[in-house]
mmCIF file of C-alpha atoms in Angstrom:
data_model
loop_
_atom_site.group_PDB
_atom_site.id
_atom_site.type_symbol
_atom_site.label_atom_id
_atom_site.label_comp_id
_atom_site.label_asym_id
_atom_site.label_seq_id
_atom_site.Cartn_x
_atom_site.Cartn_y
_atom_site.Cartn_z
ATOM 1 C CA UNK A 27 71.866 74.938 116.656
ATOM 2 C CA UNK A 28 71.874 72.695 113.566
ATOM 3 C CA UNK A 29 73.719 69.214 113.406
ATOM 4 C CA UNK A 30 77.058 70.213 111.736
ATOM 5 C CA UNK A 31 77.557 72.826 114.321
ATOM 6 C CA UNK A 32 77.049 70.417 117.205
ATOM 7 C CA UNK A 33 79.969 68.234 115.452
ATOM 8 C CA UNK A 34 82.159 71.144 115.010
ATOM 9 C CA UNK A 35 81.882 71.736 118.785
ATOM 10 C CA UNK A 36 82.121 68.407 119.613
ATOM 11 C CA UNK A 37 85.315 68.235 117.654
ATOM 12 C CA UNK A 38 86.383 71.643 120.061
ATOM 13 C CA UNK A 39 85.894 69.577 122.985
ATOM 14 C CA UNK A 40 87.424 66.839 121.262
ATOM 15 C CA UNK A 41 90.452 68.943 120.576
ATOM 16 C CA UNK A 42 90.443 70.423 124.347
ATOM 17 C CA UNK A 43 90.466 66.799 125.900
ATOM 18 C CA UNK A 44 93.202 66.074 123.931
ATOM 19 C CA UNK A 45 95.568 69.392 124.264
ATOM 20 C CA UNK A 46 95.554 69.116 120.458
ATOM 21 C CA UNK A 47 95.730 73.531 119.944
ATOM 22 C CA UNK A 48 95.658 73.334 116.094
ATOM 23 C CA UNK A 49 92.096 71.059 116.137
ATOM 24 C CA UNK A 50 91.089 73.264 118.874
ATOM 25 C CA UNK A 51 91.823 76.710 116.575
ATOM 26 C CA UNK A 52 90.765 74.899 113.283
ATOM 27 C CA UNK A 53 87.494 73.607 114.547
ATOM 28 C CA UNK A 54 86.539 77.359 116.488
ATOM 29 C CA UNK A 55 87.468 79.677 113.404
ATOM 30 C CA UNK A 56 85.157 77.191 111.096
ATOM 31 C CA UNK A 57 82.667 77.038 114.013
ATOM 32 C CA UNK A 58 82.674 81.196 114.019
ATOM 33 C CA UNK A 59 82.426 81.252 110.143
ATOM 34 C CA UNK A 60 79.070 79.396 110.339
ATOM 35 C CA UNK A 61 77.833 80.902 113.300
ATOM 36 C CA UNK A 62 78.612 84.790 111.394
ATOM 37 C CA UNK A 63 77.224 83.414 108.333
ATOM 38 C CA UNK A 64 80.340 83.884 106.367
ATOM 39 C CA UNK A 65 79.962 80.594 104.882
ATOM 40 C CA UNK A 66 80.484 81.952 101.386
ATOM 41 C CA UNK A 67 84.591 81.149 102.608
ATOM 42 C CA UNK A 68 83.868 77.692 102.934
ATOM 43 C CA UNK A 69 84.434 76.962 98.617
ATOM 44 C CA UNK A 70 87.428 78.538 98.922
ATOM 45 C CA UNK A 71 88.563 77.141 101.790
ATOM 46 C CA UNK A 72 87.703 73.285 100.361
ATOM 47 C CA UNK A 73 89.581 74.290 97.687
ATOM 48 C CA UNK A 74 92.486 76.142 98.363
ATOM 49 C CA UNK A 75 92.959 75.307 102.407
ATOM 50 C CA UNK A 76 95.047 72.414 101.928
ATOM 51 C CA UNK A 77 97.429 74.273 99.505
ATOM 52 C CA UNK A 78 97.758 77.081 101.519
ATOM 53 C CA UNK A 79 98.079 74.603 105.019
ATOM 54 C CA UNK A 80 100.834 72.955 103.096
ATOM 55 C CA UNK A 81 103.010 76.052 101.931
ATOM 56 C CA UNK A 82 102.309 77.069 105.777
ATOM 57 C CA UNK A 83 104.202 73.700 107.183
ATOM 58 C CA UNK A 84 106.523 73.739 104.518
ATOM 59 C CA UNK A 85 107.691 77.464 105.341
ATOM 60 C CA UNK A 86 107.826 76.376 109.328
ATOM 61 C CA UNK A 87 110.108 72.697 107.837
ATOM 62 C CA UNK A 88 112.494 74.862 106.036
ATOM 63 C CA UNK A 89 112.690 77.818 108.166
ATOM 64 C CA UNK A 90 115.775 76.763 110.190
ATOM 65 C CA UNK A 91 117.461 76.109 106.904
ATOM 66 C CA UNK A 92 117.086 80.146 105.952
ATOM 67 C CA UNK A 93 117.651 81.063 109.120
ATOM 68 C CA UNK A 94 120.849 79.581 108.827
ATOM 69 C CA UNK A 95 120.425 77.167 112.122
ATOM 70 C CA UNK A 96 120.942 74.458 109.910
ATOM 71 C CA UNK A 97 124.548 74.687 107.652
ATOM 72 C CA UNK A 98 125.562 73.251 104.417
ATOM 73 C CA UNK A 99 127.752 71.550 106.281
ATOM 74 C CA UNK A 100 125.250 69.683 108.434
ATOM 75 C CA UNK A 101 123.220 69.155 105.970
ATOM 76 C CA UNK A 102 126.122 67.268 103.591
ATOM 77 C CA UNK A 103 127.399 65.747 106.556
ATOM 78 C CA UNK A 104 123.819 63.792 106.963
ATOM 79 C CA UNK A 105 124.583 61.376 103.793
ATOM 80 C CA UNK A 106 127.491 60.244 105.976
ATOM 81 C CA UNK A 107 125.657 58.761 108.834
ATOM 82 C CA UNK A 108 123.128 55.710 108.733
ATOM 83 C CA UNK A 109 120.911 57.278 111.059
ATOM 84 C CA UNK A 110 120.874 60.369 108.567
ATOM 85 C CA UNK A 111 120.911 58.144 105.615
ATOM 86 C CA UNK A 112 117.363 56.413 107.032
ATOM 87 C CA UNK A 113 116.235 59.357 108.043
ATOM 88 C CA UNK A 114 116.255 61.018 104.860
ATOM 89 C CA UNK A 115 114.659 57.717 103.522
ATOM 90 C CA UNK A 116 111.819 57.848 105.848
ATOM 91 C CA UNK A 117 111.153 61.577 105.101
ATOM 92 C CA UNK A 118 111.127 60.251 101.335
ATOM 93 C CA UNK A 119 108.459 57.619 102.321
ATOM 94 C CA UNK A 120 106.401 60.152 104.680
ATOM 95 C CA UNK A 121 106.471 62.941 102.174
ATOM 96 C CA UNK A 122 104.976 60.159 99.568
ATOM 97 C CA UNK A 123 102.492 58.800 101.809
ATOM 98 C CA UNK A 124 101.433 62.782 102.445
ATOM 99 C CA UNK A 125 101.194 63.642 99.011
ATOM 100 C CA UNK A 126 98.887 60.056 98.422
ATOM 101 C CA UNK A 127 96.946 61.137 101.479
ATOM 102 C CA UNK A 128 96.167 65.124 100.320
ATOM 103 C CA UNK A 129 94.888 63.396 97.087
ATOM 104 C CA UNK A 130 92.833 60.755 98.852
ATOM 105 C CA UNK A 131 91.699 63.882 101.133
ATOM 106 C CA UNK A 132 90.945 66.069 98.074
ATOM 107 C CA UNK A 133 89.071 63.297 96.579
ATOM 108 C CA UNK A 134 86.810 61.755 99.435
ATOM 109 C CA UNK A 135 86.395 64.408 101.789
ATOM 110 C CA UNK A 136 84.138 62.171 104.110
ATOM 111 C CA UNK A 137 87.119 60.094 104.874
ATOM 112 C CA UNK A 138 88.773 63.682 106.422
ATOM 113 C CA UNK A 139 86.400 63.268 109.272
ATOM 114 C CA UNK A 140 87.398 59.759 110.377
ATOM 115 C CA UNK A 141 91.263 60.807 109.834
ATOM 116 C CA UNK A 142 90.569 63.697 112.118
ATOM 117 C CA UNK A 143 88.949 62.093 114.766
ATOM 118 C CA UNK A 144 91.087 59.227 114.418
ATOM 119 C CA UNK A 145 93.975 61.629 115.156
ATOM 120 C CA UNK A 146 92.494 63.771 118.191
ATOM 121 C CA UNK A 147 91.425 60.288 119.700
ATOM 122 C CA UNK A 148 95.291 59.417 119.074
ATOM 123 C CA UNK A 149 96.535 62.129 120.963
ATOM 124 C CA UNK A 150 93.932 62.035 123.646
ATOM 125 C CA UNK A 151 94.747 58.371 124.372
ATOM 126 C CA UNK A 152 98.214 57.549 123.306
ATOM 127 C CA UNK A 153 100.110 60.749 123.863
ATOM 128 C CA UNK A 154 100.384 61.477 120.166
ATOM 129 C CA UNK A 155 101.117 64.414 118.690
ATOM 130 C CA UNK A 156 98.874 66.026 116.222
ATOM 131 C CA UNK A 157 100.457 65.603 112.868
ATOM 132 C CA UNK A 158 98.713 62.749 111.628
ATOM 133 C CA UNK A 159 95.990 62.854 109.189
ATOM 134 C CA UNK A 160 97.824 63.430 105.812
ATOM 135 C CA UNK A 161 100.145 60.213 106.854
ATOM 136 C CA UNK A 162 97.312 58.524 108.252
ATOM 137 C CA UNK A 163 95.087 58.850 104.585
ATOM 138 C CA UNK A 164 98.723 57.902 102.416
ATOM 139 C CA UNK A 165 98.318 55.022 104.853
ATOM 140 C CA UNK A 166 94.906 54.598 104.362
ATOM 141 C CA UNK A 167 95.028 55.218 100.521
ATOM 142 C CA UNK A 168 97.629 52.206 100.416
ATOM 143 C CA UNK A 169 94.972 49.958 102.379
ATOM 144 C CA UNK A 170 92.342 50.478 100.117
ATOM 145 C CA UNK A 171 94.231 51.177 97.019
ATOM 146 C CA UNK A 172 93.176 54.910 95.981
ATOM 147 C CA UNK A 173 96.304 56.953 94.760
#
């Protein structure tokens, strides 16, 4: 078994440990890919994976808006609240920091291996949940000054 296999099954375990499902899922179905020798995927993937993760999360965000669990009403009646009103702010400021982060991502993908294992070590330890590591590169983009 050759060296970036071993990590990607390290990363399983890491992923087990930590109850974290999606690092778990991610990590097997990449691990499987090498292991059938389908690794003519893996362009594609580095290129279009983040896009299509994105529109994914974005679909599962907005879903309770279509579905109608969520009303014009309570959605005009959050600018009238300060706990809305911040709310909305911070979503502003995590949805930048996301959109700094996929570009840091997109452009140094050897930083997406310390984010990950940054966040699996997170959840592991701290009882986080598994949504950091497009926040965590914004954050990290800010710290070393990529946009």
């Amino acid at each position: 078994m050759d060296i970036t296999s071993l990590i990607l099954l390290g990363m399983v375990g890491l992923g087990i440990v930590s109850s974290n499902t999606p690092v778990t899922i991610a990590m097997i179905v990449l691990l499987l890919l090498r292991v059938t020798h389908l690794t003519v995927v893996f362009p594609w993937l580095e290129k279009y994976g983040l896009t299509i993760g994105i529109i994914i999360l974005t679909i599962g965000v907005m879903s309770p808006l279509a579905s109608g669990s969520i009303s014009l009403t309570t959605i005009t009646g959050s600018f009238l609240h300060w706990h809305s009103l911040l709310a909305i702010g911070i979503g502003m400021l995590v949805a930048y920091l996301g959109g700094r982060g996929a570009t840091l991502m997109g452009s140094n993908p050897t930083i997406v291996a310390g984010l990950l294992v940054g966040t699996v070590l997170g959840v592991a330890l701290f009882r986080g949940v598994p949504v950091g590591p497009l926040i965590a590169a914004g954050i990290l983009s800010l710290l070393i000054g990529k946009s």
